[in-house]
Coordinates of C-alpha atoms in Angstrom, one line a residue:
M1 CA 75.2 105.6 126.4
L2 CA 75.5 103.1 129.2
T3 CA 79.2 102.4 128.4
L4 CA 80.1 106.1 128.2
G5 CA 77.9 107.0 131.1
L6 CA 80.1 105.1 133.6
T7 CA 81.7 107.3 136.3
F8 CA 85.4 107.7 135.9
E9 CA 86.4 104.9 138.3
R10 CA 84.1 102.4 136.5
R11 CA 85.8 102.5 133.1
G12 CA 87.9 99.9 131.3
A13 CA 87.3 96.4 132.5
R14 CA 84.0 97.3 134.1
A15 CA 82.8 98.9 130.8
W16 CA 83.6 95.6 129.1
E17 CA 81.5 93.8 131.8
L18 CA 78.6 96.2 131.2
A19 CA 78.8 95.8 127.5
L20 CA 78.8 92.0 127.6
G21 CA 76.0 92.0 130.2
V22 CA 73.7 94.0 128.0
A23 CA 74.3 91.8 125.0
L24 CA 74.1 88.6 126.9
G25 CA 70.8 89.5 128.6
I26 CA 69.2 90.6 125.4
G27 CA 70.4 87.6 123.4
I28 CA 69.1 85.1 126.0
A29 CA 65.8 86.8 126.6
D30 CA 65.2 87.1 122.8
A31 CA 65.7 83.3 122.4
I32 CA 63.5 82.3 125.3
V33 CA 60.7 84.8 124.5
I34 CA 60.5 83.7 120.9
A35 CA 60.1 80.1 122.1
T36 CA 57.8 80.5 125.1
G37 CA 56.2 84.0 124.8
T38 CA 56.0 86.5 127.7
G39 CA 54.6 86.1 131.1
T40 CA 55.5 85.7 134.8
W41 CA 57.2 82.3 134.6
Q42 CA 59.0 83.3 131.4
L43 CA 60.3 86.4 133.2
V44 CA 61.7 84.3 136.0
L45 CA 63.2 81.9 133.5
V46 CA 65.0 84.5 131.4
V47 CA 66.4 86.2 134.6
C48 CA 67.7 83.0 136.0
F49 CA 69.2 81.9 132.7
A50 CA 70.8 85.3 132.1
M51 CA 72.3 85.6 135.6
A52 CA 73.5 81.9 135.6
L53 CA 75.2 82.3 132.3
A54 CA 76.8 85.6 133.4
V55 CA 78.2 83.8 136.5
L56 CA 79.5 80.9 134.5
A57 CA 81.2 83.3 132.2
G58 CA 83.2 84.6 135.2
G59 CA 81.6 88.0 135.3
G60 CA 81.5 90.3 138.3
V61 CA 78.5 91.9 140.0
L62 CA 78.1 94.5 137.2
L63 CA 78.0 91.9 134.4
V64 CA 75.5 89.7 136.3
N65 CA 73.2 92.6 137.2
Q66 CA 73.3 94.1 133.7
A67 CA 72.5 90.8 132.1
A68 CA 69.5 90.4 134.4
V69 CA 68.2 93.9 133.8
S70 CA 68.5 93.6 130.0
A71 CA 66.8 90.3 130.0
V72 CA 63.9 91.8 132.1
L73 CA 63.5 94.6 129.6
V74 CA 63.2 92.2 126.6
A75 CA 61.0 89.7 128.4
T76 CA 58.4 92.4 129.3
L77 CA 58.1 93.7 125.7
E78 CA 55.5 92.6 123.2
T79 CA 56.2 89.1 121.8
P80 CA 57.7 89.4 118.3
D81 CA 55.7 87.8 115.4
D82 CA 58.7 86.7 113.3
A83 CA 61.3 84.0 114.0
F84 CA 64.3 84.5 116.2
S85 CA 66.6 87.3 115.2
A86 CA 69.9 88.2 116.6
G87 CA 69.4 91.9 115.6
R88 CA 69.0 93.3 119.1
F89 CA 72.0 91.2 120.4
V90 CA 74.2 92.5 117.5
D91 CA 72.9 96.0 118.1
A92 CA 73.9 95.8 121.8
L93 CA 77.4 94.6 120.8
V94 CA 77.8 97.4 118.2
G95 CA 76.6 100.1 120.6
A96 CA 78.9 98.9 123.4
G97 CA 81.8 98.6 120.9
V98 CA 81.3 102.2 119.7
G99 CA 81.2 103.4 123.3
L100 CA 84.4 101.5 124.2
A101 CA 86.1 102.8 121.0
A102 CA 85.1 106.4 121.8
N103 CA 86.6 106.0 125.2
A104 CA 89.8 104.7 123.8
I105 CA 90.1 107.3 121.1
A106 CA 89.3 110.3 123.3
P107 CA 90.1 109.2 126.9
V108 CA 90.5 111.3 130.0
H109 CA 93.9 112.8 130.5
P110 CA 95.4 110.4 133.2
V111 CA 97.8 112.9 134.7
R112 CA 95.3 115.7 134.9
L113 CA 92.8 113.3 136.4
V114 CA 95.1 112.3 139.2
L115 CA 96.2 115.9 139.9
R116 CA 92.6 117.0 140.1
R117 CA 92.1 114.5 143.0
S118 CA 95.5 115.1 144.7
E119 CA 95.3 118.9 144.9
P120 CA 92.2 119.2 147.2
L121 CA 93.5 116.4 149.3
L122 CA 96.8 118.0 149.9
E123 CA 95.2 121.3 150.6
R124 CA 93.0 119.8 153.3
L125 CA 95.8 117.7 154.7
A126 CA 97.9 120.9 155.1
A127 CA 95.0 122.6 156.8
A128 CA 94.5 119.7 159.2
L129 CA 98.2 119.9 160.2
V130 CA 97.9 123.6 160.8
D131 CA 94.9 122.9 163.0
V132 CA 96.9 120.4 165.0
A133 CA 99.7 122.9 165.5
D134 CA 97.3 125.7 166.5
A135 CA 95.6 123.3 169.1
L136 CA 99.0 122.3 170.6
G137 CA 100.2 125.8 170.7
S138 CA 97.1 127.1 172.6
G139 CA 96.6 123.9 174.6
N140 CA 93.0 123.8 173.5
R141 CA 91.6 120.3 173.6
D142 CA 88.4 121.1 171.7
A143 CA 90.5 122.6 168.9
A144 CA 92.5 119.4 168.8
E145 CA 89.3 117.3 168.6
V146 CA 88.2 119.4 165.6
A147 CA 91.6 118.8 164.0
L148 CA 91.3 115.1 164.5
E149 CA 87.8 115.1 162.9
R150 CA 89.2 117.1 160.0
A151 CA 92.0 114.5 159.6
R152 CA 89.5 111.7 159.7
A153 CA 87.4 113.4 157.0
L154 CA 90.2 113.0 154.5
D155 CA 89.6 109.3 153.9
P156 CA 87.0 109.8 151.1
A157 CA 89.3 112.1 149.2
A158 CA 92.2 109.7 149.7
R159 CA 90.0 106.9 148.2
E160 CA 89.1 109.1 145.2
L161 CA 92.8 109.7 144.6
R162 CA 93.6 106.0 144.7
A163 CA 90.7 105.4 142.3
A164 CA 92.0 108.1 140.0
V165 CA 95.5 106.5 139.9
G166 CA 93.8 103.2 139.0
V167 CA 92.0 104.8 136.1
G168 CA 95.1 106.7 135.0
R169 CA 97.1 103.4 134.8
E170 CA 94.3 101.7 132.9
T171 CA 94.1 104.6 130.5
T172 CA 97.8 104.5 129.7
R173 CA 97.5 100.8 129.0
L174 CA 94.4 100.9 126.8
A175 CA 94.5 104.3 125.1
P176 CA 97.3 104.6 122.5
T177 CA 97.1 108.4 122.7
R178 CA 97.9 108.4 126.4
R179 CA 100.7 105.8 126.6
R180 CA 103.4 108.4 126.7
S181 CA 102.0 109.6 130.1
R182 CA 102.8 106.2 131.7
G183 CA 105.9 107.4 133.5
Q184 CA 104.1 110.4 135.0
V185 CA 101.2 108.3 136.1
E186 CA 103.6 105.8 137.8
M187 CA 105.3 108.7 139.6
L188 CA 102.0 109.9 140.8
A189 CA 101.0 106.4 141.8
A190 CA 104.1 106.1 144.0
A191 CA 103.4 109.5 145.5
T192 CA 99.8 108.5 146.2
E193 CA 100.9 105.6 148.4
S194 CA 103.0 107.9 150.5
I195 CA 100.3 110.6 150.7
D196 CA 97.9 108.0 152.0
L197 CA 100.5 107.1 154.8
A198 CA 100.8 110.8 155.6
V199 CA 97.1 111.1 156.0
R200 CA 97.1 108.2 158.4
N201 CA 100.0 109.6 160.4
T202 CA 98.3 112.9 160.6
R203 CA 95.3 111.2 162.4
V204 CA 97.7 109.6 164.8
L205 CA 99.5 113.0 165.3
A206 CA 96.1 114.6 166.1
R207 CA 95.3 111.9 168.7
S208 CA 98.7 112.3 170.2
A209 CA 98.2 116.1 170.5
I210 CA 94.9 115.5 172.3
R211 CA 96.7 113.2 174.8
A212 CA 99.4 115.7 175.4
I213 CA 96.9 118.4 176.1
E214 CA 94.8 116.2 178.4
L215 CA 98.0 115.3 180.4
R216 CA 99.0 119.0 180.5
E217 CA 102.4 118.1 179.3
H218 CA 104.9 120.8 178.4
V219 CA 105.1 120.9 174.6
P220 CA 108.1 122.9 173.4
D221 CA 107.5 125.6 170.8
V222 CA 109.8 123.8 168.3
V223 CA 107.3 120.9 168.2
V224 CA 104.5 123.3 167.2
D225 CA 106.8 124.8 164.6
S226 CA 107.8 121.4 163.2
I227 CA 104.1 120.6 162.6
R228 CA 103.7 123.9 160.8
D229 CA 106.7 122.9 158.6
L230 CA 104.9 119.7 157.8
A231 CA 101.9 121.7 156.6
A232 CA 104.3 123.9 154.5
A233 CA 105.9 120.8 153.0
T234 CA 102.5 119.3 152.2
S235 CA 101.4 122.5 150.4
A236 CA 104.7 122.6 148.4
L237 CA 104.2 118.9 147.5
E238 CA 101.1 120.0 145.5
D239 CA 103.3 122.2 143.2
H240 CA 106.0 119.5 142.9
L241 CA 103.5 116.8 141.7
E242 CA 102.4 119.2 138.9
A243 CA 105.9 120.2 137.9
P244 CA 108.6 117.9 139.6
A245 CA 111.8 119.7 140.5
P246 CA 114.8 118.3 142.4
D247 CA 115.1 121.4 144.5
S248 CA 111.5 121.5 145.6
P249 CA 111.0 123.6 148.7
A250 CA 108.9 120.7 150.0
V251 CA 112.1 118.8 150.7
G252 CA 113.6 121.6 152.9
A253 CA 110.3 122.0 154.8
A254 CA 110.0 118.3 155.5
L255 CA 113.6 118.1 156.7
R256 CA 113.2 121.2 158.8
A257 CA 110.1 119.6 160.5
A258 CA 112.1 116.5 161.3
A259 CA 115.0 118.5 162.6
L260 CA 112.9 120.7 164.9
A261 CA 111.0 117.7 166.2
S262 CA 114.2 115.9 167.1
A263 CA 115.5 119.0 168.8
A264 CA 112.5 119.0 171.1
L265 CA 113.7 115.9 172.8
E266 CA 116.6 117.9 174.3
Q267 CA 114.0 120.2 176.0
T268 CA 111.8 117.5 177.4
S269 CA 111.6 113.7 177.7
N270 CA 108.0 113.2 178.6
M271 CA 106.3 110.4 176.7
A272 CA 103.5 112.5 175.1
V273 CA 106.0 114.7 173.3
S274 CA 108.2 111.7 172.3
V275 CA 105.1 110.2 170.6
I276 CA 104.4 113.5 168.8
V277 CA 108.1 113.7 167.7
G278 CA 107.9 110.2 166.3
Q279 CA 104.8 111.0 164.3
V280 CA 106.3 114.2 162.9
R281 CA 109.4 112.3 161.8
A282 CA 107.2 109.6 160.2
T283 CA 105.1 112.1 158.4
A284 CA 108.2 113.9 157.1
T285 CA 109.5 110.6 155.8
D286 CA 106.2 110.0 154.0
L287 CA 106.4 113.4 152.4
L288 CA 110.0 112.8 151.2
L289 CA 108.9 109.5 149.7
A290 CA 106.1 111.3 147.9
L291 CA 108.7 113.8 146.5
G292 CA 110.5 110.9 144.8
L293 CA 113.2 110.0 147.3
S294 CA 114.0 106.3 147.9
R295 CA 113.0 104.8 151.3
D296 CA 116.6 104.4 152.4
E297 CA 117.4 108.0 151.4
A298 CA 114.3 109.5 153.0
I299 CA 115.0 107.7 156.3
E300 CA 118.6 108.6 156.3
R301 CA 117.9 112.3 155.6
V302 CA 115.3 112.5 158.4
R303 CA 117.8 110.9 160.8
S304 CA 120.5 113.4 159.9
A305 CA 118.2 116.4 159.4
R306 CA 119.5 118.3 162.5
V307 CA 123.1 118.0 161.3
E308 CA 122.2 118.8 157.7
L309 CA 120.3 121.9 158.6
E310 CA 122.4 122.7 161.7
V311 CA 119.3 123.0 163.9

């Protein structure tokens, strides 16, 4: 139950640590209690021995803690009357082994796991970009602050997505029934790195919008439109990750965002707008990378977006 009860990001190697910690703590405590009985100093002794052996075995925090907890449980039970028996130690190993085997035979689906974490993140990222565009379009500083807070609030979801990718990779390595999903998981892993960069760039974009509003700079309408296109590309990226397609509408939306942002530099040369344009282009590049383009191809297409789309 302990092994299978781990949350999804604590499977695999951590499950092995937990299983070994339980067995180690029980085995050490059994041996010491048989020889010395139970009591306060025996409790201290079994905990020290269990934790020390777990550390010497190279275990992490989970293994060390579980060894100590299991040892405490045994040391506080009634002293057995018979000689030392490895029964509980073996029971712990068998139970943990059954749990690990069950996890390997019927593991989580790695692709669905990652998609369940990516979809809400992309929806919220697109909404944050729309908020930035609305704030810039209306010149409302308070709305821009709200957009920034919304962008900052994406960090926990981004961490969950990275954790899901780690679990997906681990599952394709350890579970025979999921190895055929390795290619999809690696594709999603590469997209996750770029999505994480897009989240960071969106925060910078929101701060740049606040600065432009504070300075009362003239922000051309094409800049606002370019940010809306970024939001559209982000929404379309969600569908692409679920069913990859070379002609994904996300590509066109990201390129259109870059082209419109570049066109804005012909209407104004103020520093605040230049910074916003740079962030729009950077975010468009991130989204193209998430769509599977190589870095060189993504950069080149963003640079030539105006010519390619005739904006």
